[in-house]
mmCIF file with all atom_site columns, C-alpha atoms in Angstrom:
data_model
loop_
_atom_site.group_PDB
_atom_site.id
_atom_site.type_symbol
_atom_site.label_atom_id
_atom_site.label_alt_id
_atom_site.label_comp_id
_atom_site.label_asym_id
_atom_site.label_entity_id
_atom_site.label_seq_id
_atom_site.pdbx_PDB_ins_code
_atom_site.Cartn_x
_atom_site.Cartn_y
_atom_site.Cartn_z
_atom_site.occupancy
_atom_site.B_iso_or_equiv
_atom_site.pdbx_formal_charge
_atom_site.auth_seq_id
_atom_site.auth_comp_id
_atom_site.auth_asym_id
_atom_site.auth_atom_id
_atom_site.pdbx_PDB_model_num
ATOM 1   C CA . MET A 1 1   ? 7.033  -15.789 6.449   1.00 0.00 ? 1   MET A CA 1
ATOM 2   C CA . SER A 1 2   ? 4.550  -13.959 8.710   1.00 0.00 ? 2   SER A CA 1
ATOM 3   C CA . ASP A 1 3   ? 5.302  -13.187 12.353  1.00 0.00 ? 3   ASP A CA 1
ATOM 4   C CA . ALA A 1 4   ? 2.658  -15.677 13.442  1.00 0.00 ? 4   ALA A CA 1
ATOM 5   C CA . ALA A 1 5   ? 4.415  -18.488 11.597  1.00 0.00 ? 5   ALA A CA 1
ATOM 6   C CA . GLN A 1 6   ? 7.893  -17.564 12.824  1.00 0.00 ? 6   GLN A CA 1
ATOM 7   C CA . PRO A 1 7   ? 9.640  -20.427 14.619  1.00 0.00 ? 7   PRO A CA 1
ATOM 8   C CA . SER A 1 8   ? 10.690 -19.768 18.185  1.00 0.00 ? 8   SER A CA 1
ATOM 9   C CA . ALA A 1 9   ? 14.219 -19.582 19.489  1.00 0.00 ? 9   ALA A CA 1
ATOM 10  C CA . ALA A 1 10  ? 13.525 -22.821 21.371  1.00 0.00 ? 10  ALA A CA 1
ATOM 11  C CA . GLU A 1 11  ? 12.676 -24.575 18.108  1.00 0.00 ? 11  GLU A CA 1
ATOM 12  C CA . VAL A 1 12  ? 15.938 -23.422 16.564  1.00 0.00 ? 12  VAL A CA 1
ATOM 13  C CA . ARG A 1 13  ? 17.859 -24.633 19.614  1.00 0.00 ? 13  ARG A CA 1
ATOM 14  C CA . ALA A 1 14  ? 16.082 -28.003 19.461  1.00 0.00 ? 14  ALA A CA 1
ATOM 15  C CA . ALA A 1 15  ? 16.950 -28.329 15.766  1.00 0.00 ? 15  ALA A CA 1
ATOM 16  C CA . ALA A 1 16  ? 20.602 -27.583 16.561  1.00 0.00 ? 16  ALA A CA 1
ATOM 17  C CA . GLU A 1 17  ? 20.603 -30.301 19.236  1.00 0.00 ? 17  GLU A CA 1
ATOM 18  C CA . ALA A 1 18  ? 19.086 -32.709 16.687  1.00 0.00 ? 18  ALA A CA 1
ATOM 19  C CA . VAL A 1 19  ? 21.964 -31.972 14.311  1.00 0.00 ? 19  VAL A CA 1
ATOM 20  C CA . LYS A 1 20  ? 24.493 -32.671 17.081  1.00 0.00 ? 20  LYS A CA 1
ATOM 21  C CA . ALA A 1 21  ? 22.824 -35.989 17.875  1.00 0.00 ? 21  ALA A CA 1
ATOM 22  C CA . ALA A 1 22  ? 22.688 -36.911 14.183  1.00 0.00 ? 22  ALA A CA 1
ATOM 23  C CA . LEU A 1 23  ? 26.406 -36.111 13.870  1.00 0.00 ? 23  LEU A CA 1
ATOM 24  C CA . ASP A 1 24  ? 27.174 -38.488 16.744  1.00 0.00 ? 24  ASP A CA 1
ATOM 25  C CA . ARG A 1 25  ? 25.060 -41.258 15.185  1.00 0.00 ? 25  ARG A CA 1
ATOM 26  C CA . HIS A 1 26  ? 26.698 -40.746 11.812  1.00 0.00 ? 26  HIS A CA 1
ATOM 27  C CA . LEU A 1 27  ? 30.216 -40.920 13.239  1.00 0.00 ? 27  LEU A CA 1
ATOM 28  C CA . ASP A 1 28  ? 29.295 -43.993 15.258  1.00 0.00 ? 28  ASP A CA 1
ATOM 29  C CA . ALA A 1 29  ? 27.913 -45.690 12.134  1.00 0.00 ? 29  ALA A CA 1
ATOM 30  C CA . VAL A 1 30  ? 31.062 -44.836 10.165  1.00 0.00 ? 30  VAL A CA 1
ATOM 31  C CA . GLU A 1 31  ? 33.324 -46.188 12.916  1.00 0.00 ? 31  GLU A CA 1
ATOM 32  C CA . ARG A 1 32  ? 31.324 -49.428 13.071  1.00 0.00 ? 32  ARG A CA 1
ATOM 33  C CA . ARG A 1 33  ? 30.763 -49.831 9.318   1.00 0.00 ? 33  ARG A CA 1
ATOM 34  C CA . SER A 1 34  ? 30.781 -53.433 8.092   1.00 0.00 ? 34  SER A CA 1
ATOM 35  C CA . GLY A 1 35  ? 31.754 -52.601 4.508   1.00 0.00 ? 35  GLY A CA 1
ATOM 36  C CA . GLN A 1 36  ? 31.765 -49.927 1.849   1.00 0.00 ? 36  GLN A CA 1
ATOM 37  C CA . ASP A 1 37  ? 27.986 -50.146 1.316   1.00 0.00 ? 37  ASP A CA 1
ATOM 38  C CA . ASP A 1 38  ? 26.921 -50.516 4.938   1.00 0.00 ? 38  ASP A CA 1
ATOM 39  C CA . PRO A 1 39  ? 23.184 -49.604 5.074   1.00 0.00 ? 39  PRO A CA 1
ATOM 40  C CA . ALA A 1 40  ? 23.606 -48.182 8.588   1.00 0.00 ? 40  ALA A CA 1
ATOM 41  C CA . VAL A 1 41  ? 25.977 -45.526 7.229   1.00 0.00 ? 41  VAL A CA 1
ATOM 42  C CA . TYR A 1 42  ? 23.537 -44.648 4.443   1.00 0.00 ? 42  TYR A CA 1
ATOM 43  C CA . ALA A 1 43  ? 20.718 -44.316 6.985   1.00 0.00 ? 43  ALA A CA 1
ATOM 44  C CA . ALA A 1 44  ? 22.812 -42.168 9.336   1.00 0.00 ? 44  ALA A CA 1
ATOM 45  C CA . PHE A 1 45  ? 23.842 -39.935 6.425   1.00 0.00 ? 45  PHE A CA 1
ATOM 46  C CA . ASP A 1 46  ? 20.216 -39.391 5.430   1.00 0.00 ? 46  ASP A CA 1
ATOM 47  C CA . GLU A 1 47  ? 19.240 -38.592 9.023   1.00 0.00 ? 47  GLU A CA 1
ATOM 48  C CA . LEU A 1 48  ? 22.085 -36.091 9.329   1.00 0.00 ? 48  LEU A CA 1
ATOM 49  C CA . ALA A 1 49  ? 21.169 -34.432 6.030   1.00 0.00 ? 49  ALA A CA 1
ATOM 50  C CA . ALA A 1 50  ? 17.517 -34.131 7.064   1.00 0.00 ? 50  ALA A CA 1
ATOM 51  C CA . ALA A 1 51  ? 18.383 -32.699 10.487  1.00 0.00 ? 51  ALA A CA 1
ATOM 52  C CA . ALA A 1 52  ? 20.811 -30.192 8.991   1.00 0.00 ? 52  ALA A CA 1
ATOM 53  C CA . GLU A 1 53  ? 18.225 -29.053 6.455   1.00 0.00 ? 53  GLU A CA 1
ATOM 54  C CA . VAL A 1 54  ? 15.615 -28.452 9.165   1.00 0.00 ? 54  VAL A CA 1
ATOM 55  C CA . TYR A 1 55  ? 18.113 -26.506 11.271  1.00 0.00 ? 55  TYR A CA 1
ATOM 56  C CA . ASP A 1 56  ? 19.252 -24.423 8.309   1.00 0.00 ? 56  ASP A CA 1
ATOM 57  C CA . GLU A 1 57  ? 15.677 -23.453 7.431   1.00 0.00 ? 57  GLU A CA 1
ATOM 58  C CA . LEU A 1 58  ? 14.725 -22.571 11.010  1.00 0.00 ? 58  LEU A CA 1
ATOM 59  C CA . LEU A 1 59  ? 17.932 -20.586 11.495  1.00 0.00 ? 59  LEU A CA 1
ATOM 60  C CA . TYR A 1 60  ? 17.242 -18.554 8.369   1.00 0.00 ? 60  TYR A CA 1
ATOM 61  C CA . ASP A 1 61  ? 13.550 -17.979 9.159   1.00 0.00 ? 61  ASP A CA 1
ATOM 62  C CA . THR A 1 62  ? 14.281 -16.865 12.715  1.00 0.00 ? 62  THR A CA 1
ATOM 63  C CA . TYR A 1 63  ? 17.591 -15.013 12.479  1.00 0.00 ? 63  TYR A CA 1
ATOM 64  C CA . ASP A 1 64  ? 18.060 -14.456 8.736   1.00 0.00 ? 64  ASP A CA 1
ATOM 65  C CA . GLU A 1 65  ? 21.300 -16.427 9.058   1.00 0.00 ? 65  GLU A CA 1
ATOM 66  C CA . VAL A 1 66  ? 22.699 -19.453 7.201   1.00 0.00 ? 66  VAL A CA 1
ATOM 67  C CA . THR A 1 67  ? 25.046 -22.325 8.010   1.00 0.00 ? 67  THR A CA 1
ATOM 68  C CA . PRO A 1 68  ? 28.569 -22.420 6.517   1.00 0.00 ? 68  PRO A CA 1
ATOM 69  C CA . PHE A 1 69  ? 28.166 -25.887 5.072   1.00 0.00 ? 69  PHE A CA 1
ATOM 70  C CA . GLU A 1 70  ? 25.996 -27.651 2.548   1.00 0.00 ? 70  GLU A CA 1
ATOM 71  C CA . ILE A 1 71  ? 24.801 -31.246 2.802   1.00 0.00 ? 71  ILE A CA 1
ATOM 72  C CA . PRO A 1 72  ? 24.882 -32.769 -0.705  1.00 0.00 ? 72  PRO A CA 1
ATOM 73  C CA . GLY A 1 73  ? 21.924 -34.731 -1.952  1.00 0.00 ? 73  GLY A CA 1
ATOM 74  C CA . ASN A 1 74  ? 22.289 -38.498 -1.693  1.00 0.00 ? 74  ASN A CA 1
ATOM 75  C CA . ASP A 1 75  ? 21.882 -39.779 -5.238  1.00 0.00 ? 75  ASP A CA 1
ATOM 76  C CA . ALA A 1 76  ? 23.763 -43.000 -4.606  1.00 0.00 ? 76  ALA A CA 1
ATOM 77  C CA . LEU A 1 77  ? 21.973 -46.302 -4.942  1.00 0.00 ? 77  LEU A CA 1
ATOM 78  C CA . PRO A 1 78  ? 21.142 -48.288 -1.796  1.00 0.00 ? 78  PRO A CA 1
ATOM 79  C CA . ALA A 1 79  ? 23.008 -51.490 -1.010  1.00 0.00 ? 79  ALA A CA 1
ATOM 80  C CA . TYR A 1 80  ? 22.388 -54.236 -3.580  1.00 0.00 ? 80  TYR A CA 1
ATOM 81  C CA . ALA A 1 81  ? 19.775 -56.722 -2.374  1.00 0.00 ? 81  ALA A CA 1
ATOM 82  C CA . GLY A 1 82  ? 19.195 -58.791 -5.520  1.00 0.00 ? 82  GLY A CA 1
ATOM 83  C CA . PRO A 1 83  ? 20.300 -62.332 -6.373  1.00 0.00 ? 83  PRO A CA 1
ATOM 84  C CA . GLU A 1 84  ? 24.037 -63.022 -6.222  1.00 0.00 ? 84  GLU A CA 1
ATOM 85  C CA . GLU A 1 85  ? 23.981 -64.618 -9.681  1.00 0.00 ? 85  GLU A CA 1
ATOM 86  C CA . PRO A 1 86  ? 21.151 -62.976 -11.680 1.00 0.00 ? 86  PRO A CA 1
ATOM 87  C CA . SER A 1 87  ? 19.561 -65.158 -14.344 1.00 0.00 ? 87  SER A CA 1
ATOM 88  C CA . ALA A 1 88  ? 17.463 -62.357 -15.883 1.00 0.00 ? 88  ALA A CA 1
ATOM 89  C CA . LEU A 1 89  ? 18.033 -58.630 -16.383 1.00 0.00 ? 89  LEU A CA 1
ATOM 90  C CA . SER A 1 90  ? 16.086 -55.466 -17.105 1.00 0.00 ? 90  SER A CA 1
ATOM 91  C CA . VAL A 1 91  ? 17.938 -52.553 -18.713 1.00 0.00 ? 91  VAL A CA 1
ATOM 92  C CA . LEU A 1 92  ? 16.302 -49.194 -17.904 1.00 0.00 ? 92  LEU A CA 1
ATOM 93  C CA . ILE A 1 93  ? 17.409 -46.209 -19.964 1.00 0.00 ? 93  ILE A CA 1
ATOM 94  C CA . ARG A 1 94  ? 16.455 -42.548 -19.781 1.00 0.00 ? 94  ARG A CA 1
ATOM 95  C CA . ARG A 1 95  ? 17.866 -39.917 -22.125 1.00 0.00 ? 95  ARG A CA 1
ATOM 96  C CA . ASP A 1 96  ? 16.693 -36.300 -22.028 1.00 0.00 ? 96  ASP A CA 1
ATOM 97  C CA . TYR A 1 97  ? 16.797 -33.968 -25.027 1.00 0.00 ? 97  TYR A CA 1
ATOM 98  C CA . THR A 1 98  ? 15.690 -30.457 -25.869 1.00 0.00 ? 98  THR A CA 1
ATOM 99  C CA . VAL A 1 99  ? 14.496 -29.539 -29.336 1.00 0.00 ? 99  VAL A CA 1
ATOM 100 C CA . ALA A 1 100 ? 17.245 -26.996 -29.979 1.00 0.00 ? 100 ALA A CA 1
ATOM 101 C CA . GLU A 1 101 ? 16.626 -26.522 -33.713 1.00 0.00 ? 101 GLU A CA 1
ATOM 102 C CA . PRO A 1 102 ? 12.983 -27.249 -34.624 1.00 0.00 ? 102 PRO A CA 1
ATOM 103 C CA . GLN A 1 103 ? 13.486 -26.469 -38.293 1.00 0.00 ? 103 GLN A CA 1
ATOM 104 C CA . ARG A 1 104 ? 16.299 -28.997 -38.556 1.00 0.00 ? 104 ARG A CA 1
ATOM 105 C CA . LEU A 1 105 ? 14.079 -31.603 -36.884 1.00 0.00 ? 105 LEU A CA 1
ATOM 106 C CA . LEU A 1 106 ? 11.186 -30.850 -39.248 1.00 0.00 ? 106 LEU A CA 1
ATOM 107 C CA . HIS A 1 107 ? 13.485 -31.010 -42.269 1.00 0.00 ? 107 HIS A CA 1
ATOM 108 C CA . GLN A 1 108 ? 14.867 -34.403 -41.274 1.00 0.00 ? 108 GLN A CA 1
ATOM 109 C CA . ALA A 1 109 ? 11.379 -35.803 -40.627 1.00 0.00 ? 109 ALA A CA 1
ATOM 110 C CA . GLN A 1 110 ? 10.154 -34.495 -43.964 1.00 0.00 ? 110 GLN A CA 1
ATOM 111 C CA . ARG A 1 111 ? 13.120 -36.125 -45.702 1.00 0.00 ? 111 ARG A CA 1
ATOM 112 C CA . ILE A 1 112 ? 12.179 -39.471 -44.139 1.00 0.00 ? 112 ILE A CA 1
ATOM 113 C CA . ALA A 1 113 ? 8.554  -38.973 -45.179 1.00 0.00 ? 113 ALA A CA 1
ATOM 114 C CA . ASP A 1 114 ? 9.513  -38.184 -48.770 1.00 0.00 ? 114 ASP A CA 1
ATOM 115 C CA . LEU A 1 115 ? 11.616 -41.351 -48.996 1.00 0.00 ? 115 LEU A CA 1
ATOM 116 C CA . ASP A 1 116 ? 9.041  -43.626 -47.341 1.00 0.00 ? 116 ASP A CA 1
ATOM 117 C CA . PRO A 1 117 ? 5.527  -42.082 -46.982 1.00 0.00 ? 117 PRO A CA 1
ATOM 118 C CA . ASP A 1 118 ? 4.101  -45.343 -45.602 1.00 0.00 ? 118 ASP A CA 1
ATOM 119 C CA . ALA A 1 119 ? 6.484  -45.175 -42.634 1.00 0.00 ? 119 ALA A CA 1
ATOM 120 C CA . VAL A 1 120 ? 4.948  -41.940 -41.346 1.00 0.00 ? 120 VAL A CA 1
ATOM 121 C CA . ASP A 1 121 ? 1.231  -42.784 -41.467 1.00 0.00 ? 121 ASP A CA 1
ATOM 122 C CA . GLU A 1 122 ? 0.962  -43.743 -37.806 1.00 0.00 ? 122 GLU A CA 1
ATOM 123 C CA . ALA A 1 123 ? 3.208  -40.941 -36.504 1.00 0.00 ? 123 ALA A CA 1
ATOM 124 C CA . ALA A 1 124 ? 1.358  -38.252 -38.462 1.00 0.00 ? 124 ALA A CA 1
ATOM 125 C CA . GLY A 1 125 ? -2.115 -39.588 -37.829 1.00 0.00 ? 125 GLY A CA 1
ATOM 126 C CA . GLY A 1 126 ? -2.601 -41.301 -41.172 1.00 0.00 ? 126 GLY A CA 1
ATOM 127 C CA . GLY A 1 127 ? -4.446 -39.949 -44.198 1.00 0.00 ? 127 GLY A CA 1
ATOM 128 C CA . ALA A 1 128 ? -3.403 -38.795 -47.608 1.00 0.00 ? 128 ALA A CA 1
ATOM 129 C CA . ASP A 1 129 ? -1.559 -35.738 -46.261 1.00 0.00 ? 129 ASP A CA 1
ATOM 130 C CA . ALA A 1 130 ? 0.384  -37.625 -43.585 1.00 0.00 ? 130 ALA A CA 1
ATOM 131 C CA . ALA A 1 131 ? 3.731  -37.150 -45.334 1.00 0.00 ? 131 ALA A CA 1
ATOM 132 C CA . ALA A 1 132 ? 3.158  -33.390 -45.551 1.00 0.00 ? 132 ALA A CA 1
ATOM 133 C CA . VAL A 1 133 ? 2.215  -32.986 -41.874 1.00 0.00 ? 133 VAL A CA 1
ATOM 134 C CA . VAL A 1 134 ? 5.575  -34.115 -40.504 1.00 0.00 ? 134 VAL A CA 1
ATOM 135 C CA . GLY A 1 135 ? 7.306  -31.113 -42.069 1.00 0.00 ? 135 GLY A CA 1
ATOM 136 C CA . THR A 1 136 ? 5.146  -28.684 -40.076 1.00 0.00 ? 136 THR A CA 1
ATOM 137 C CA . SER A 1 137 ? 4.484  -30.486 -36.766 1.00 0.00 ? 137 SER A CA 1
ATOM 138 C CA . VAL A 1 138 ? 7.229  -31.090 -34.179 1.00 0.00 ? 138 VAL A CA 1
ATOM 139 C CA . HIS A 1 139 ? 4.967  -33.640 -32.479 1.00 0.00 ? 139 HIS A CA 1
ATOM 140 C CA . ALA A 1 140 ? 4.605  -35.654 -35.679 1.00 0.00 ? 140 ALA A CA 1
ATOM 141 C CA . ALA A 1 141 ? 8.266  -35.182 -36.595 1.00 0.00 ? 141 ALA A CA 1
ATOM 142 C CA . LEU A 1 142 ? 9.404  -36.673 -33.279 1.00 0.00 ? 142 LEU A CA 1
ATOM 143 C CA . GLY A 1 143 ? 7.161  -39.683 -33.874 1.00 0.00 ? 143 GLY A CA 1
ATOM 144 C CA . VAL A 1 144 ? 8.704  -40.198 -37.298 1.00 0.00 ? 144 VAL A CA 1
ATOM 145 C CA . LEU A 1 145 ? 12.255 -39.774 -36.011 1.00 0.00 ? 145 LEU A CA 1
ATOM 146 C CA . PHE A 1 146 ? 11.951 -42.224 -33.126 1.00 0.00 ? 146 PHE A CA 1
ATOM 147 C CA . GLY A 1 147 ? 9.979  -44.628 -35.273 1.00 0.00 ? 147 GLY A CA 1
ATOM 148 C CA . GLU A 1 148 ? 12.636 -44.691 -37.961 1.00 0.00 ? 148 GLU A CA 1
ATOM 149 C CA . PHE A 1 149 ? 15.845 -44.817 -35.911 1.00 0.00 ? 149 PHE A CA 1
ATOM 150 C CA . GLU A 1 150 ? 17.042 -46.846 -32.934 1.00 0.00 ? 150 GLU A CA 1
ATOM 151 C CA . PRO A 1 151 ? 17.552 -44.807 -29.728 1.00 0.00 ? 151 PRO A CA 1
ATOM 152 C CA . ASP A 1 152 ? 21.314 -45.381 -29.822 1.00 0.00 ? 152 ASP A CA 1
ATOM 153 C CA . GLU A 1 153 ? 21.520 -43.991 -33.354 1.00 0.00 ? 153 GLU A CA 1
ATOM 154 C CA . ILE A 1 154 ? 19.523 -40.918 -32.332 1.00 0.00 ? 154 ILE A CA 1
ATOM 155 C CA . ALA A 1 155 ? 21.885 -40.437 -29.387 1.00 0.00 ? 155 ALA A CA 1
ATOM 156 C CA . SER A 1 156 ? 24.932 -40.556 -31.668 1.00 0.00 ? 156 SER A CA 1
ATOM 157 C CA . ARG A 1 157 ? 23.332 -38.263 -34.294 1.00 0.00 ? 157 ARG A CA 1
ATOM 158 C CA . HIS A 1 158 ? 21.275 -35.958 -32.070 1.00 0.00 ? 158 HIS A CA 1
ATOM 159 C CA . LYS A 1 159 ? 22.758 -32.720 -33.441 1.00 0.00 ? 159 LYS A CA 1
ATOM 160 C CA . GLU A 1 160 ? 21.897 -33.817 -36.961 1.00 0.00 ? 160 GLU A CA 1
ATOM 161 C CA . PHE A 1 161 ? 18.257 -34.068 -35.858 1.00 0.00 ? 161 PHE A CA 1
ATOM 162 C CA . GLY A 1 162 ? 18.203 -30.658 -34.147 1.00 0.00 ? 162 GLY A CA 1
ATOM 163 C CA . LEU A 1 163 ? 18.316 -32.111 -30.632 1.00 0.00 ? 163 LEU A CA 1
ATOM 164 C CA . GLU A 1 164 ? 20.512 -31.174 -27.685 1.00 0.00 ? 164 GLU A CA 1
ATOM 165 C CA . GLU A 1 165 ? 21.473 -33.776 -25.112 1.00 0.00 ? 165 GLU A CA 1
ATOM 166 C CA . GLY A 1 166 ? 20.494 -33.460 -21.461 1.00 0.00 ? 166 GLY A CA 1
ATOM 167 C CA . ASP A 1 167 ? 21.166 -35.912 -18.641 1.00 0.00 ? 167 ASP A CA 1
ATOM 168 C CA . SER A 1 168 ? 21.033 -39.639 -19.266 1.00 0.00 ? 168 SER A CA 1
ATOM 169 C CA . THR A 1 169 ? 21.167 -42.742 -17.114 1.00 0.00 ? 169 THR A CA 1
ATOM 170 C CA . LEU A 1 170 ? 21.273 -46.486 -17.651 1.00 0.00 ? 170 LEU A CA 1
ATOM 171 C CA . TRP A 1 171 ? 20.377 -49.006 -14.955 1.00 0.00 ? 171 TRP A CA 1
ATOM 172 C CA . VAL A 1 172 ? 21.055 -52.732 -15.251 1.00 0.00 ? 172 VAL A CA 1
ATOM 173 C CA . ALA A 1 173 ? 18.696 -54.394 -12.771 1.00 0.00 ? 173 ALA A CA 1
ATOM 174 C CA . ALA A 1 174 ? 18.548 -58.042 -11.754 1.00 0.00 ? 174 ALA A CA 1
ATOM 175 C CA . ALA A 1 175 ? 15.289 -59.982 -12.025 1.00 0.00 ? 175 ALA A CA 1
ATOM 176 C CA . ASP A 1 176 ? 14.304 -63.318 -10.532 1.00 0.00 ? 176 ASP A CA 1
ATOM 177 C CA . ASP A 1 177 ? 12.737 -64.648 -13.716 1.00 0.00 ? 177 ASP A CA 1
ATOM 178 C CA . PRO A 1 178 ? 12.289 -63.422 -17.296 1.00 0.00 ? 178 PRO A CA 1
ATOM 179 C CA . ALA A 1 179 ? 9.093  -61.410 -17.721 1.00 0.00 ? 179 ALA A CA 1
ATOM 180 C CA . GLU A 1 180 ? 6.229  -62.890 -19.687 1.00 0.00 ? 180 GLU A CA 1
ATOM 181 C CA . PRO A 1 181 ? 5.594  -61.271 -23.087 1.00 0.00 ? 181 PRO A CA 1
ATOM 182 C CA . GLY A 1 182 ? 3.538  -58.112 -22.592 1.00 0.00 ? 182 GLY A CA 1
ATOM 183 C CA . GLU A 1 183 ? 3.622  -58.429 -18.801 1.00 0.00 ? 183 GLU A CA 1
ATOM 184 C CA . TRP A 1 184 ? 4.964  -54.941 -18.027 1.00 0.00 ? 184 TRP A CA 1
ATOM 185 C CA . LEU A 1 185 ? 4.212  -52.959 -21.171 1.00 0.00 ? 185 LEU A CA 1
ATOM 186 C CA . SER A 1 186 ? 1.361  -50.991 -19.583 1.00 0.00 ? 186 SER A CA 1
ATOM 187 C CA . ALA A 1 187 ? 3.670  -49.667 -16.810 1.00 0.00 ? 187 ALA A CA 1
ATOM 188 C CA . PRO A 1 188 ? 7.263  -50.340 -17.879 1.00 0.00 ? 188 PRO A CA 1
ATOM 189 C CA . PHE A 1 189 ? 9.048  -48.459 -15.073 1.00 0.00 ? 189 PHE A CA 1
ATOM 190 C CA . ASP A 1 190 ? 6.810  -49.107 -12.080 1.00 0.00 ? 190 ASP A CA 1
ATOM 191 C CA . GLN A 1 191 ? 8.814  -52.110 -10.895 1.00 0.00 ? 191 GLN A CA 1
ATOM 192 C CA . ALA A 1 192 ? 12.227 -50.428 -10.977 1.00 0.00 ? 192 ALA A CA 1
ATOM 193 C CA . ASP A 1 193 ? 13.877 -51.363 -7.669  1.00 0.00 ? 193 ASP A CA 1
ATOM 194 C CA . PRO A 1 194 ? 17.121 -49.477 -6.838  1.00 0.00 ? 194 PRO A CA 1
ATOM 195 C CA . GLN A 1 195 ? 18.171 -52.341 -4.551  1.00 0.00 ? 195 GLN A CA 1
ATOM 196 C CA . ARG A 1 196 ? 18.304 -54.681 -7.562  1.00 0.00 ? 196 ARG A CA 1
ATOM 197 C CA . VAL A 1 197 ? 20.517 -52.465 -9.711  1.00 0.00 ? 197 VAL A CA 1
ATOM 198 C CA . VAL A 1 198 ? 23.679 -54.378 -10.597 1.00 0.00 ? 198 VAL A CA 1
ATOM 199 C CA . CYS A 1 199 ? 25.378 -51.338 -12.123 1.00 0.00 ? 199 CYS A CA 1
ATOM 200 C CA . ARG A 1 200 ? 24.428 -47.820 -13.153 1.00 0.00 ? 200 ARG A CA 1
ATOM 201 C CA . PHE A 1 201 ? 25.933 -45.333 -15.610 1.00 0.00 ? 201 PHE A CA 1
ATOM 202 C CA . ASP A 1 202 ? 25.114 -41.607 -15.535 1.00 0.00 ? 202 ASP A CA 1
ATOM 203 C CA . VAL A 1 203 ? 26.059 -38.861 -17.984 1.00 0.00 ? 203 VAL A CA 1
ATOM 204 C CA . SER A 1 204 ? 25.452 -35.213 -17.044 1.00 0.00 ? 204 SER A CA 1
ATOM 205 C CA . ALA A 1 205 ? 26.906 -31.766 -17.636 1.00 0.00 ? 205 ALA A CA 1
ATOM 206 C CA . VAL A 1 206 ? 27.078 -31.517 -13.835 1.00 0.00 ? 206 VAL A CA 1
ATOM 207 C CA . PHE A 1 207 ? 30.072 -33.842 -13.854 1.00 0.00 ? 207 PHE A CA 1
ATOM 208 C CA . ASP A 1 208 ? 31.851 -31.707 -16.457 1.00 0.00 ? 208 ASP A CA 1
ATOM 209 C CA . GLU A 1 209 ? 31.260 -28.567 -14.370 1.00 0.00 ? 209 GLU A CA 1
ATOM 210 C CA . GLU A 1 210 ? 33.071 -30.241 -11.479 1.00 0.00 ? 210 GLU A CA 1
ATOM 211 C CA . LEU A 1 211 ? 36.232 -30.476 -13.615 1.00 0.00 ? 211 LEU A CA 1
ATOM 212 C CA . GLY A 1 212 ? 38.687 -27.649 -14.169 1.00 0.00 ? 212 GLY A CA 1
ATOM 213 C CA . ASP A 1 213 ? 39.165 -26.212 -17.651 1.00 0.00 ? 213 ASP A CA 1
ATOM 214 C CA . ASP A 1 214 ? 42.458 -28.096 -18.007 1.00 0.00 ? 214 ASP A CA 1
ATOM 215 C CA . ASP A 1 215 ? 40.717 -31.399 -17.239 1.00 0.00 ? 215 ASP A CA 1
ATOM 216 C CA . MET A 1 216 ? 37.806 -31.036 -19.675 1.00 0.00 ? 216 MET A CA 1
ATOM 217 C CA . LEU A 1 217 ? 39.200 -32.870 -22.671 1.00 0.00 ? 217 LEU A CA 1
ATOM 218 C CA . GLU A 1 218 ? 36.018 -34.679 -23.617 1.00 0.00 ? 218 GLU A CA 1
ATOM 219 C CA . PRO A 1 219 ? 32.683 -35.733 -22.072 1.00 0.00 ? 219 PRO A CA 1
ATOM 220 C CA . LEU A 1 220 ? 33.015 -38.531 -19.561 1.00 0.00 ? 220 LEU A CA 1
ATOM 221 C CA . ASP A 1 221 ? 30.732 -41.416 -18.658 1.00 0.00 ? 221 ASP A CA 1
ATOM 222 C CA . HIS A 1 222 ? 30.332 -41.759 -14.907 1.00 0.00 ? 222 HIS A CA 1
ATOM 223 C CA . GLU A 1 223 ? 29.487 -44.956 -13.122 1.00 0.00 ? 223 GLU A CA 1
ATOM 224 C CA . ARG A 1 224 ? 27.533 -44.852 -9.909  1.00 0.00 ? 224 ARG A CA 1
#
């Protein structure tokens, strides 16, 4: 940061006072909480985190100093605000993968193409050479793989297909009424509302890293 953009000592002091005030509001909200998911506590937490982040940045920019604490990111869902007895549900799933072994992926796609050439026409762009393309194009091979197998089967056999798992999450969200056929296909995730999530399940290597070596017997599913 240039000298001209350096924050002043007064700005750092003001940021410190903002943290103190946010601490008081957070404690007050905790003492007055109406339940485990009290929105006032969530709001006070977010305000405290934001104030602490501003102070930490100004302190570092001005004095090249850091705070001795870290405010964790708030990845929890907000308080549920959907119907008490949902009559319709949307299940939102995201699974991340990396193509760890491209040759294995290409081999598996080519095997599918050899067994059923008609099944790969759309994925490989059609034409007489469609079955041959999937053995040389990762793009086409992925289309064949996900066109042939259900997502759950790919998840259970990902290593066989040359894929490596990343983070995944599943949200079960309440809806007021069933969607009309084709209603949301053009933008399937635009209407995802965290306040209507009935339950959520996350899987990530981050959770495993939080365990000691003696505790890491097998991957765990984590509910949020």
